[in-house]
Amino acid sequence: MESEKGAPKRRRVIEHDSPSASPSPQIIDNPLVPYNDADDEEDDERREYSNLSRAGEYGQEKRRSQIEPREDCPYLDTVNRQVLDFDFERFCSVSLSNLNVYACLVCGKYYQGRGKKSHAYTHSLEAGHHVYINLQTEKVYCLPDGYEIIDPSLDDIRHVLNPRFTRDQVEQLDKNRQWSRALDGSDYLPGMVGLNNIKETDFVNVTIQSLMRVTPLRNFFLIPENYQHCRSPLVHRFGELTRKIWHARNFKGQVSPHEFLQAVMKASKKRFRIGQQSDPVEFMAWLLNTLHADLRTLKKNNSIIYECFQGELEVVKETPSKVITDKKENGDDQNSIQKSTDGGNEHDDVVTETSRMPFLMLGLDLPPPPLFKDVMEKNIIPQVLVAFCISDGSCPPLARMKYRVTRLPHYLILHMQRFKKNNFFIEKNPTLVNFPVKNLELKDYIPLPMPKENERLRSKYDLIANIVHDGKPKEGFYRVFVQRKSEELWYEMQDLHVSETLPQMVALSEAYVQIYEQQQ
């Protein structure tokens, strides 16, 4: 009885102490469960030490020979840069996990892990593809051997995966006139690359291309250290997209904003999504406010967004006293007078309320198109100067609003209110707005605050981006005219199509959103 009882105990001891026994791989029994095979050196050493302590000296020598980095990998000639595309979401093509994802440098597909039961390891055996790069750590490994490859010829792949800019390079961007050449032989200008229209995402493309012309905003996002404290995925995806657009060593002459769109869908709770056309005015307003909310500091309500685009308006509202009395009797708008920040005055049966409000963009009303046709049986499309739209404010019924700019922003965003919803459908105002490409002088049309001592009034603006809508409401498409500062040339951009154009052609379009830069 004693021998029978003791036998299982001895068997358990032998099973536990046997050098050939391996730890139970519970976390990788199911290949669909995300297996985080970390690549940090400390984790590798800790895992190596724990395995070697069980396996003995023979296993220790074998393990070290496997993980030793090598400079003479025989499979580097199989790397195919033509198929590499790092613009899409970094998910394993088999398990759809985003943990520890590797890109096969031979076929371009994404796989998870590099352990013996991982999808990348299996792919290396089945397809004979042996070179893989970790999309997070940028380390390159040879599978199934498992050693790290140390070779400077792979640096160009790392630069495409994660473009890098020094501060000196950022300062020289607006002076660079050199073209870059992609692997397929096509030439492209850094910063003037086309964006993929995934499905009805042209409203995103024109917004991104316009914001890329704002120099302080672009320079801020080209250096990841400026926003490394921020945890917002939208901020980091916007920074990655900015670096890819301005990178001079891309493998192809266009960029796909796929990862940025996924971050937009998540942050906006699918208000803006792939496959559904939206308004670039609404998208730009949402994007700027969201980026500011994610980037602002705790002590000061300030960010690079406010530094570039924020101005201030003084709003004077004049309301007849009789209207306010009627509202009080009906119980409507009890706090209409208390809304004023600078106080309200009552004289000549008119109540005046003055308040100040910040703005990131200004909406301009357009004169309505004519209702009747002319003698040629055609509706004449009216034309109006942009200065008239800026100086002439709309007056709502029963109240009179006066606007006065008290602080001009460095970059002024104007949007023409072309779309209005009537009782039945959305109609588009086709009025043409004439505007100068250079030297828009605001002080000639609107009252501006007096500058402080030893300062001059900066009220001249130059156009840098002009978004245009073509076609019918809900059915049309968007394109944008942008200026390249290094040569002061204008380019027309519509998704992947980029072509040089004349400055005179910019003013002949149905302008919808414009960005002006203040002259210093």
Short mmCIF file of C-alpha atoms in Angstrom, two decimals:
data_model
loop_
_atom_site.label_atom_id
_atom_site.label_comp_id
_atom_site.label_asym_id
_atom_site.label_seq_id
_atom_site.Cartn_x
_atom_site.Cartn_y
_atom_site.Cartn_z
CA MET A 1 0.00 0.00 0.00
CA GLU A 2 2.77 2.38 0.81
CA SER A 3 4.50 1.72 -2.53
CA GLU A 4 1.24 2.22 -4.39
CA LYS A 5 0.59 5.48 -2.60
CA GLY A 6 4.14 6.73 -3.12
CA ALA A 7 4.35 5.91 -6.82
CA PRO A 8 2.20 8.79 -8.02
CA LYS A 9 4.14 11.16 -5.81
CA ARG A 10 7.41 10.09 -7.41
CA ARG A 11 5.86 10.44 -10.86
CA ARG A 12 4.78 13.99 -10.09
CA VAL A 13 8.27 14.91 -8.90
CA ILE A 14 9.83 13.45 -12.01
CA GLU A 15 7.37 15.31 -14.26
CA HIS A 16 8.11 18.59 -12.52
CA ASP A 17 11.91 18.29 -12.44
CA SER A 18 12.48 16.77 -15.88
CA PRO A 19 14.69 18.98 -18.05
CA SER A 20 12.65 18.11 -21.11
CA ALA A 21 9.43 19.35 -19.58
CA SER A 22 8.21 22.71 -20.79
CA PRO A 23 5.90 25.18 -19.05
CA SER A 24 2.24 24.70 -19.91
CA PRO A 25 1.35 27.09 -22.75
CA GLN A 26 -2.13 27.94 -21.52
CA ILE A 27 -2.25 31.42 -23.05
CA ILE A 28 -1.57 30.21 -26.60
CA ASP A 29 -3.69 27.06 -26.78
CA ASN A 30 -6.27 29.01 -28.79
CA PRO A 31 -4.58 30.88 -31.68
CA LEU A 32 -7.46 33.40 -31.81
CA VAL A 33 -6.68 34.63 -28.30
CA PRO A 34 -4.34 37.66 -28.52
CA TYR A 35 -0.88 36.43 -27.64
CA ASN A 36 1.31 39.30 -26.58
CA ASP A 37 4.81 38.15 -27.47
CA ALA A 38 6.57 41.28 -26.20
CA ASP A 39 9.70 42.45 -27.94
CA ASP A 40 11.25 44.59 -25.23
CA GLU A 41 14.75 43.47 -24.38
CA GLU A 42 14.02 43.30 -20.67
CA ASP A 43 11.01 41.04 -21.22
CA ASP A 44 13.05 38.85 -23.58
CA GLU A 45 15.84 38.49 -21.03
CA ARG A 46 13.41 37.76 -18.19
CA ARG A 47 11.57 35.13 -20.23
CA GLU A 48 14.87 33.70 -21.47
CA TYR A 49 16.21 33.38 -17.92
CA SER A 50 13.05 31.64 -16.67
CA ASN A 51 13.15 29.17 -19.56
CA LEU A 52 16.88 28.50 -19.23
CA SER A 53 16.63 27.83 -15.53
CA ARG A 54 14.33 24.92 -16.36
CA ALA A 55 16.12 23.67 -19.46
CA GLY A 56 19.71 23.49 -18.17
CA GLU A 57 23.04 24.41 -19.70
CA TYR A 58 22.40 22.68 -23.04
CA GLY A 59 19.15 24.54 -23.55
CA GLN A 60 20.81 27.76 -22.44
CA GLU A 61 23.45 27.61 -25.17
CA LYS A 62 20.83 26.69 -27.76
CA ARG A 63 18.50 29.53 -26.72
CA ARG A 64 21.28 32.14 -26.85
CA SER A 65 22.37 31.04 -30.28
CA GLN A 66 18.82 31.49 -31.53
CA ILE A 67 18.26 35.05 -30.28
CA GLU A 68 21.69 36.46 -31.09
CA PRO A 69 21.34 39.31 -33.63
CA ARG A 70 22.90 38.76 -37.04
CA GLU A 71 24.13 41.07 -39.76
CA ASP A 72 24.41 38.47 -42.52
CA CYS A 73 20.80 37.37 -43.00
CA PRO A 74 20.59 35.38 -46.28
CA TYR A 75 16.93 36.37 -46.91
CA LEU A 76 17.27 40.15 -47.28
CA ASP A 77 17.08 39.86 -51.06
CA THR A 78 13.50 38.56 -50.73
CA VAL A 79 12.24 41.86 -49.27
CA ASN A 80 9.75 43.40 -51.73
CA ARG A 81 9.27 47.12 -51.11
CA GLN A 82 6.72 47.38 -53.91
CA VAL A 83 4.04 45.59 -51.84
CA LEU A 84 4.64 47.35 -48.53
CA ASP A 85 1.79 49.61 -47.42
CA PHE A 86 1.71 50.86 -43.83
CA ASP A 87 -1.32 53.16 -44.22
CA PHE A 88 -3.92 50.62 -43.17
CA GLU A 89 -5.00 49.47 -39.73
CA ARG A 90 -2.44 47.36 -37.93
CA PHE A 91 -4.47 44.22 -37.38
CA CYS A 92 -3.42 40.61 -37.88
CA SER A 93 -4.93 39.32 -41.13
CA VAL A 94 -5.84 36.03 -39.40
CA SER A 95 -6.82 36.76 -35.80
CA LEU A 96 -7.81 40.45 -36.34
CA SER A 97 -5.88 41.34 -33.18
CA ASN A 98 -3.88 44.54 -32.86
CA LEU A 99 -1.47 43.16 -30.24
CA ASN A 100 2.14 42.52 -31.28
CA VAL A 101 1.56 42.72 -35.04
CA TYR A 102 4.31 42.04 -37.57
CA ALA A 103 4.40 42.92 -41.26
CA CYS A 104 5.81 40.35 -43.67
CA LEU A 105 8.36 42.24 -45.78
CA VAL A 106 7.98 39.74 -48.62
CA CYS A 107 4.20 39.86 -49.24
CA GLY A 108 3.16 42.88 -47.12
CA LYS A 109 0.52 41.07 -45.01
CA TYR A 110 0.14 41.57 -41.26
CA TYR A 111 0.48 38.70 -38.80
CA GLN A 112 0.50 38.42 -35.04
CA GLY A 113 3.39 37.31 -32.87
CA ARG A 114 6.60 35.44 -33.68
CA GLY A 115 6.41 32.55 -31.19
CA LYS A 116 6.18 28.94 -32.30
CA LYS A 117 2.38 28.95 -32.29
CA SER A 118 1.93 32.43 -33.73
CA HIS A 119 0.48 33.28 -37.12
CA ALA A 120 3.68 34.92 -38.37
CA TYR A 121 5.68 31.78 -37.48
CA THR A 122 3.16 29.59 -39.31
CA HIS A 123 3.20 31.88 -42.35
CA SER A 124 7.00 31.74 -42.49
CA LEU A 125 6.87 27.94 -42.69
CA GLU A 126 3.97 27.66 -45.13
CA ALA A 127 4.89 30.45 -47.56
CA GLY A 128 8.66 30.54 -47.13
CA HIS A 129 8.65 34.24 -46.20
CA HIS A 130 11.31 34.86 -43.58
CA VAL A 131 11.71 38.64 -42.94
CA TYR A 132 9.26 40.42 -40.62
CA ILE A 133 9.16 43.86 -38.96
CA ASN A 134 7.40 44.64 -35.71
CA LEU A 135 5.04 47.55 -36.44
CA GLN A 136 5.51 49.04 -32.98
CA THR A 137 9.17 48.52 -32.06
CA GLU A 138 10.41 48.64 -35.70
CA LYS A 139 12.71 45.66 -35.05
CA VAL A 140 13.24 43.23 -37.93
CA TYR A 141 13.36 39.47 -37.33
CA CYS A 142 14.03 36.37 -39.38
CA LEU A 143 11.50 33.60 -38.89
CA PRO A 144 11.34 30.74 -38.07
CA ASP A 145 14.91 31.10 -36.73
CA GLY A 146 13.85 34.00 -34.52
CA TYR A 147 17.01 36.12 -34.58
CA GLU A 148 16.98 39.89 -34.99
CA ILE A 149 18.39 41.30 -38.23
CA ILE A 150 20.79 44.24 -37.91
CA ASP A 151 21.21 45.84 -41.32
CA PRO A 152 21.20 49.56 -42.30
CA SER A 153 19.58 48.75 -45.66
CA LEU A 154 16.27 48.36 -43.80
CA ASP A 155 16.27 51.94 -42.50
CA ASP A 156 14.23 53.20 -45.46
CA ILE A 157 11.43 50.80 -44.48
CA ARG A 158 11.52 52.10 -40.93
CA HIS A 159 11.28 55.69 -42.20
CA VAL A 160 8.20 54.83 -44.26
CA LEU A 161 6.63 52.99 -41.34
CA ASN A 162 7.24 55.92 -39.00
CA PRO A 163 8.47 59.10 -40.76
CA ARG A 164 10.81 61.27 -38.69
CA PHE A 165 11.64 64.94 -38.91
CA THR A 166 14.28 66.98 -37.14
CA ARG A 167 13.50 70.55 -36.22
CA ASP A 168 15.95 71.80 -38.84
CA GLN A 169 14.17 69.76 -41.51
CA VAL A 170 10.83 71.18 -40.43
CA GLU A 171 12.14 74.73 -40.76
CA GLN A 172 13.37 74.03 -44.31
CA LEU A 173 10.12 72.49 -45.61
CA ASP A 174 8.77 75.73 -47.08
CA LYS A 175 12.07 76.33 -48.88
CA ASN A 176 12.39 72.90 -50.45
CA ARG A 177 11.59 72.83 -54.17
CA GLN A 178 12.83 69.32 -54.90
CA TRP A 179 10.56 66.60 -56.22
CA SER A 180 10.64 63.09 -54.80
CA ARG A 181 10.40 59.84 -56.74
CA ALA A 182 8.35 56.83 -55.66
CA LEU A 183 9.34 53.20 -56.28
CA ASP A 184 7.07 52.96 -59.31
CA GLY A 185 8.93 55.84 -60.97
CA SER A 186 6.25 58.49 -60.41
CA ASP A 187 7.29 61.93 -59.15
CA TYR A 188 5.53 63.75 -56.33
CA LEU A 189 5.97 66.86 -54.25
CA PRO A 190 6.24 66.34 -50.46
CA GLY A 191 3.18 67.95 -48.92
CA MET A 192 1.31 67.84 -52.24
CA VAL A 193 0.50 64.13 -52.34
CA GLY A 194 -2.97 62.86 -53.15
CA LEU A 195 -5.22 61.25 -50.54
CA ASN A 196 -7.19 58.09 -51.16
CA ASN A 197 -10.96 58.48 -51.31
CA ILE A 198 -11.95 55.28 -49.52
CA LYS A 199 -15.68 55.79 -50.05
CA GLU A 200 -17.25 59.26 -50.10
CA THR A 201 -14.52 60.67 -47.88
CA ASP A 202 -13.62 63.64 -50.10
CA PHE A 203 -14.91 65.98 -47.36
CA VAL A 204 -12.11 64.65 -45.11
CA ASN A 205 -9.47 64.88 -47.83
CA VAL A 206 -10.11 68.55 -48.65
CA THR A 207 -10.12 69.44 -44.95
CA ILE A 208 -6.79 67.69 -44.34
CA GLN A 209 -5.18 69.24 -47.43
CA SER A 210 -6.32 72.71 -46.32
CA LEU A 211 -5.03 72.35 -42.76
CA MET A 212 -1.66 71.13 -44.07
CA ARG A 213 -1.06 74.67 -45.39
CA VAL A 214 -1.22 76.15 -41.88
CA THR A 215 2.49 76.29 -41.10
CA PRO A 216 2.46 76.39 -37.23
CA LEU A 217 -0.11 73.58 -37.10
CA ARG A 218 1.88 71.45 -39.53
CA ASN A 219 5.19 72.07 -37.73
CA PHE A 220 3.62 71.18 -34.38
CA PHE A 221 2.37 67.78 -35.56
CA LEU A 222 5.57 66.92 -37.45
CA ILE A 223 7.40 66.60 -34.10
CA PRO A 224 5.72 63.84 -31.98
CA GLU A 225 7.46 65.10 -28.83
CA ASN A 226 5.10 68.10 -28.86
CA TYR A 227 2.08 65.93 -28.07
CA GLN A 228 3.56 62.78 -26.53
CA HIS A 229 1.75 63.60 -23.26
CA CYS A 230 -1.62 63.37 -25.03
CA ARG A 231 -3.45 60.05 -24.91
CA SER A 232 -5.98 60.80 -27.64
CA PRO A 233 -5.73 58.36 -30.60
CA LEU A 234 -7.14 61.09 -32.85
CA VAL A 235 -4.22 63.42 -32.08
CA HIS A 236 -1.61 60.74 -32.78
CA ARG A 237 -3.33 59.56 -35.97
CA PHE A 238 -3.50 63.16 -37.21
CA GLY A 239 0.21 63.52 -36.46
CA GLU A 240 1.05 60.30 -38.32
CA LEU A 241 -0.96 61.45 -41.34
CA THR A 242 0.81 64.83 -41.30
CA ARG A 243 4.25 63.20 -41.26
CA LYS A 244 3.33 60.83 -44.11
CA ILE A 245 2.02 63.67 -46.29
CA TRP A 246 5.23 65.68 -45.87
CA HIS A 247 7.65 62.73 -45.98
CA ALA A 248 10.10 62.91 -48.89
CA ARG A 249 11.02 59.19 -48.96
CA ASN A 250 7.65 57.47 -49.45
CA PHE A 251 7.42 54.28 -51.47
CA LYS A 252 4.38 55.62 -53.35
CA GLY A 253 3.11 59.02 -54.42
CA GLN A 254 -0.12 58.99 -52.42
CA VAL A 255 -1.29 58.41 -48.85
CA SER A 256 -4.35 56.58 -47.54
CA PRO A 257 -5.97 58.22 -44.46
CA HIS A 258 -7.49 54.90 -43.37
CA GLU A 259 -6.17 54.86 -39.79
CA PHE A 260 -7.08 58.52 -39.31
CA LEU A 261 -10.64 57.84 -40.53
CA GLN A 262 -11.00 54.98 -38.05
CA ALA A 263 -9.96 57.33 -35.24
CA VAL A 264 -12.45 59.94 -36.52
CA MET A 265 -15.29 57.42 -36.55
CA LYS A 266 -14.54 56.38 -32.99
CA ALA A 267 -14.04 59.89 -31.61
CA SER A 268 -17.15 61.30 -33.33
CA LYS A 269 -19.28 58.26 -32.41
CA LYS A 270 -19.86 57.61 -36.13
CA ARG A 271 -21.11 61.10 -36.84
CA PHE A 272 -18.48 61.16 -39.59
CA ARG A 273 -17.85 57.79 -41.17
CA ILE A 274 -16.69 56.03 -44.30
CA GLY A 275 -19.37 55.69 -46.95
CA GLN A 276 -21.47 58.66 -45.87
CA GLN A 277 -20.96 62.11 -47.39
CA SER A 278 -20.69 64.97 -44.88
CA ASP A 279 -20.11 68.71 -44.87
CA PRO A 280 -16.44 69.83 -44.65
CA VAL A 281 -17.54 72.88 -42.63
CA GLU A 282 -19.06 70.67 -39.93
CA PHE A 283 -16.12 68.28 -40.07
CA MET A 284 -13.51 71.05 -39.83
CA ALA A 285 -15.31 72.67 -36.89
CA TRP A 286 -15.60 69.31 -35.09
CA LEU A 287 -11.97 68.37 -35.80
CA LEU A 288 -10.51 71.68 -34.59
CA ASN A 289 -12.59 71.68 -31.41
CA THR A 290 -11.79 68.04 -30.66
CA LEU A 291 -8.06 68.49 -31.23
CA HIS A 292 -8.11 71.56 -28.97
CA ALA A 293 -9.96 69.68 -26.22
CA ASP A 294 -7.41 66.84 -26.38
CA LEU A 295 -4.33 69.09 -26.54
CA ARG A 296 -5.19 71.88 -24.12
CA THR A 297 -3.22 72.15 -20.92
CA LEU A 298 -4.82 72.00 -17.50
CA LYS A 299 -3.57 75.39 -16.31
CA LYS A 300 -4.40 77.38 -19.44
CA ASN A 301 -7.23 76.77 -21.85
CA ASN A 302 -4.87 77.07 -24.80
CA SER A 303 -3.52 74.87 -27.58
CA ILE A 304 -1.93 75.11 -31.00
CA ILE A 305 -5.46 75.22 -32.45
CA TYR A 306 -6.39 78.38 -30.56
CA GLU A 307 -3.01 79.97 -31.27
CA CYS A 308 -3.63 79.61 -35.01
CA PHE A 309 -7.35 80.12 -35.51
CA GLN A 310 -8.98 81.78 -32.52
CA GLY A 311 -10.29 85.32 -32.88
CA GLU A 312 -12.80 87.35 -30.91
CA LEU A 313 -16.06 89.07 -31.82
CA GLU A 314 -18.00 91.77 -30.06
CA VAL A 315 -21.73 91.17 -30.53
CA VAL A 316 -24.20 94.00 -29.94
CA LYS A 317 -27.83 92.90 -29.91
CA GLU A 318 -30.55 95.53 -30.09
CA THR A 319 -34.04 94.32 -29.19
CA PRO A 320 -37.21 96.46 -28.94
CA SER A 321 -38.48 96.73 -25.36
CA LYS A 322 -41.96 95.73 -26.47
CA VAL A 323 -40.70 92.37 -27.72
CA ILE A 324 -39.01 91.61 -24.41
CA THR A 325 -42.14 92.64 -22.49
CA ASP A 326 -44.27 90.30 -24.61
CA LYS A 327 -41.82 87.45 -24.05
CA LYS A 328 -41.87 87.98 -20.29
CA GLU A 329 -45.65 87.91 -20.25
CA ASN A 330 -45.63 84.66 -22.23
CA GLY A 331 -42.90 83.16 -20.04
CA ASP A 332 -40.38 82.85 -22.90
CA ASP A 333 -36.68 83.72 -22.70
CA GLN A 334 -36.69 84.93 -19.10
CA ASN A 335 -32.92 85.28 -19.07
CA SER A 336 -32.50 87.13 -22.36
CA ILE A 337 -31.03 90.23 -20.71
CA GLN A 338 -28.95 88.33 -18.16
CA LYS A 339 -26.94 86.71 -20.99
CA SER A 340 -24.99 89.90 -21.57
CA THR A 341 -21.44 89.96 -20.30
CA ASP A 342 -20.72 93.66 -20.71
CA GLY A 343 -24.07 94.82 -19.43
CA GLY A 344 -27.26 95.96 -21.16
CA ASN A 345 -28.59 99.45 -21.72
CA GLU A 346 -32.14 100.54 -22.44
CA HIS A 347 -32.85 103.73 -24.40
CA ASP A 348 -35.42 104.82 -26.98
CA ASP A 349 -37.45 101.67 -26.30
CA VAL A 350 -34.51 99.51 -27.38
CA VAL A 351 -32.55 97.15 -25.13
CA THR A 352 -28.88 96.81 -26.09
CA GLU A 353 -26.85 93.78 -25.00
CA THR A 354 -23.12 93.57 -25.57
CA SER A 355 -21.11 90.38 -25.31
CA ARG A 356 -17.80 88.98 -26.49
CA MET A 357 -17.43 85.56 -28.00
CA PRO A 358 -14.43 83.68 -29.43
CA PHE A 359 -14.58 82.09 -32.86
CA LEU A 360 -12.56 79.64 -34.94
CA MET A 361 -14.32 80.34 -38.24
CA LEU A 362 -16.70 82.98 -39.58
CA GLY A 363 -19.82 82.22 -41.60
CA LEU A 364 -20.72 84.61 -44.42
CA ASP A 365 -24.27 85.04 -45.77
CA LEU A 366 -24.65 85.15 -49.53
CA PRO A 367 -27.29 87.25 -51.32
CA PRO A 368 -30.16 85.07 -52.58
CA PRO A 369 -30.18 84.16 -56.28
CA PRO A 370 -32.86 85.77 -58.50
CA LEU A 371 -36.23 84.03 -58.60
CA PHE A 372 -37.17 85.03 -62.15
CA LYS A 373 -35.44 84.34 -65.43
CA ASP A 374 -34.14 87.03 -67.74
CA VAL A 375 -35.13 87.67 -71.35
CA MET A 376 -32.92 84.77 -72.46
CA GLU A 377 -34.97 82.41 -70.22
CA LYS A 378 -31.99 81.77 -67.98
CA ASN A 379 -31.30 82.47 -64.36
CA ILE A 380 -28.35 84.81 -64.09
CA ILE A 381 -25.87 83.69 -61.43
CA PRO A 382 -25.11 86.78 -59.32
CA GLN A 383 -21.62 87.76 -58.24
CA VAL A 384 -20.59 89.45 -55.02
CA LEU A 385 -17.33 90.58 -53.44
CA VAL A 386 -16.12 88.71 -50.40
CA ALA A 387 -15.65 92.10 -48.71
CA PHE A 388 -19.39 92.73 -49.03
CA CYS A 389 -20.16 89.42 -47.32
CA ILE A 390 -17.76 90.24 -44.50
CA SER A 391 -19.08 93.77 -43.92
CA ASP A 392 -22.80 93.01 -44.36
CA GLY A 393 -24.22 91.00 -41.47
CA SER A 394 -27.60 89.31 -41.42
CA CYS A 395 -30.37 90.82 -39.28
CA PRO A 396 -32.76 88.34 -37.67
CA PRO A 397 -36.38 89.44 -37.22
CA LEU A 398 -37.37 91.50 -34.17
CA ALA A 399 -33.71 92.01 -33.25
CA ARG A 400 -30.68 93.72 -34.73
CA MET A 401 -27.23 92.21 -34.41
CA LYS A 402 -24.01 94.15 -34.87
CA TYR A 403 -20.68 92.36 -35.09
CA ARG A 404 -17.26 93.83 -34.57
CA VAL A 405 -13.98 91.94 -34.65
CA THR A 406 -11.98 92.75 -31.53
CA ARG A 407 -9.09 90.34 -32.20
CA LEU A 408 -7.99 88.98 -35.56
CA PRO A 409 -6.59 85.42 -35.73
CA HIS A 410 -3.33 84.50 -37.42
CA TYR A 411 -5.29 82.25 -39.79
CA LEU A 412 -8.80 83.32 -40.74
CA ILE A 413 -11.29 80.62 -41.80
CA LEU A 414 -14.31 81.83 -43.78
CA HIS A 415 -17.16 79.64 -44.96
CA MET A 416 -19.89 80.69 -47.37
CA GLN A 417 -23.34 79.58 -46.27
CA ARG A 418 -24.32 78.03 -49.59
CA PHE A 419 -26.68 75.35 -48.31
CA LYS A 420 -30.00 76.21 -46.70
CA LYS A 421 -32.85 73.91 -45.83
CA ASN A 422 -36.33 75.03 -46.78
CA ASN A 423 -39.58 73.28 -45.96
CA PHE A 424 -38.98 70.55 -48.51
CA PHE A 425 -35.32 70.06 -49.39
CA ILE A 426 -31.81 71.49 -49.15
CA GLU A 427 -31.07 74.13 -51.79
CA LYS A 428 -27.69 75.45 -52.89
CA ASN A 429 -26.92 79.12 -53.49
CA PRO A 430 -24.83 79.36 -56.69
CA THR A 431 -23.71 82.97 -56.12
CA LEU A 432 -20.10 83.50 -57.17
CA VAL A 433 -17.88 85.17 -54.59
CA ASN A 434 -15.04 87.29 -55.99
CA PHE A 435 -12.01 87.47 -53.71
CA PRO A 436 -8.37 88.48 -53.98
CA VAL A 437 -5.74 85.77 -53.76
CA LYS A 438 -3.35 88.23 -52.11
CA ASN A 439 -3.69 91.34 -49.95
CA LEU A 440 -7.23 91.09 -48.59
CA GLU A 441 -7.38 94.28 -46.49
CA LEU A 442 -10.01 93.87 -43.77
CA LYS A 443 -9.71 97.33 -42.23
CA ASP A 444 -11.32 98.82 -45.35
CA TYR A 445 -14.55 96.90 -44.76
CA ILE A 446 -15.00 96.19 -41.05
CA PRO A 447 -14.17 98.21 -37.90
CA LEU A 448 -11.09 96.84 -36.19
CA PRO A 449 -9.63 97.57 -32.75
CA MET A 450 -6.83 100.09 -32.46
CA PRO A 451 -3.42 98.48 -32.04
CA LYS A 452 -1.41 98.90 -28.87
CA GLU A 453 1.63 101.14 -28.59
CA ASN A 454 4.69 100.04 -30.59
CA GLU A 455 2.48 97.68 -32.58
CA ARG A 456 0.98 97.94 -36.02
CA LEU A 457 -2.37 96.70 -37.19
CA ARG A 458 -1.99 93.45 -39.12
CA SER A 459 -5.17 93.32 -41.17
CA LYS A 460 -3.86 92.06 -44.52
CA TYR A 461 -4.43 88.43 -45.42
CA ASP A 462 -3.30 86.10 -48.20
CA LEU A 463 -5.31 83.11 -49.37
CA ILE A 464 -3.65 79.71 -48.81
CA ALA A 465 -6.55 77.25 -49.30
CA ASN A 466 -9.92 77.35 -51.05
CA ILE A 467 -12.41 74.46 -50.81
CA VAL A 468 -14.93 74.21 -53.65
CA HIS A 469 -18.20 72.29 -54.00
CA ASP A 470 -19.31 71.11 -57.43
CA GLY A 471 -22.68 69.62 -58.29
CA LYS A 472 -26.02 69.38 -56.55
CA PRO A 473 -26.54 69.29 -52.78
CA LYS A 474 -26.05 65.80 -51.28
CA GLU A 475 -24.79 64.59 -54.68
CA GLY A 476 -21.80 66.78 -55.48
CA PHE A 477 -18.13 66.43 -54.65
CA TYR A 478 -15.42 68.58 -53.12
CA ARG A 479 -12.03 69.72 -54.37
CA VAL A 480 -9.52 72.19 -53.02
CA PHE A 481 -7.02 74.74 -54.30
CA VAL A 482 -3.89 75.06 -52.15
CA GLN A 483 -0.74 77.12 -52.40
CA ARG A 484 2.79 75.74 -52.24
CA LYS A 485 4.85 78.33 -50.38
CA SER A 486 8.28 77.35 -51.64
CA GLU A 487 7.36 78.35 -55.20
CA GLU A 488 4.13 80.31 -54.58
CA LEU A 489 2.36 78.08 -57.08
CA TRP A 490 -1.25 76.94 -56.87
CA TYR A 491 -2.36 73.32 -57.13
CA GLU A 492 -5.79 71.80 -57.59
CA MET A 493 -6.30 68.66 -55.51
CA GLN A 494 -9.18 66.22 -55.74
CA ASP A 495 -8.50 62.98 -53.90
CA LEU A 496 -5.59 61.34 -55.79
CA HIS A 497 -5.48 63.91 -58.59
CA VAL A 498 -2.99 66.75 -58.09
CA SER A 499 -2.34 69.26 -60.87
CA GLU A 500 -0.80 72.72 -61.08
CA THR A 501 -3.19 75.57 -61.90
CA LEU A 502 -3.18 79.33 -62.40
CA PRO A 503 -4.10 81.75 -59.57
CA GLN A 504 -6.81 83.19 -61.82
CA MET A 505 -8.56 79.81 -61.90
CA VAL A 506 -8.84 79.78 -58.11
CA ALA A 507 -11.21 82.76 -58.12
CA LEU A 508 -13.52 81.30 -60.80
CA SER A 509 -14.89 78.50 -58.63
CA GLU A 510 -17.80 78.28 -56.20
CA ALA A 511 -15.82 78.93 -53.04
CA TYR A 512 -17.15 77.19 -49.95
CA VAL A 513 -14.41 77.32 -47.29
CA GLN A 514 -11.36 79.57 -47.37
CA ILE A 515 -8.29 79.85 -45.14
CA TYR A 516 -6.39 83.15 -45.12
CA GLU A 517 -2.94 83.71 -43.61
CA GLN A 518 -2.17 86.98 -41.86
CA GLN A 519 0.72 88.96 -43.29
CA GLN A 520 3.43 89.56 -40.70
#
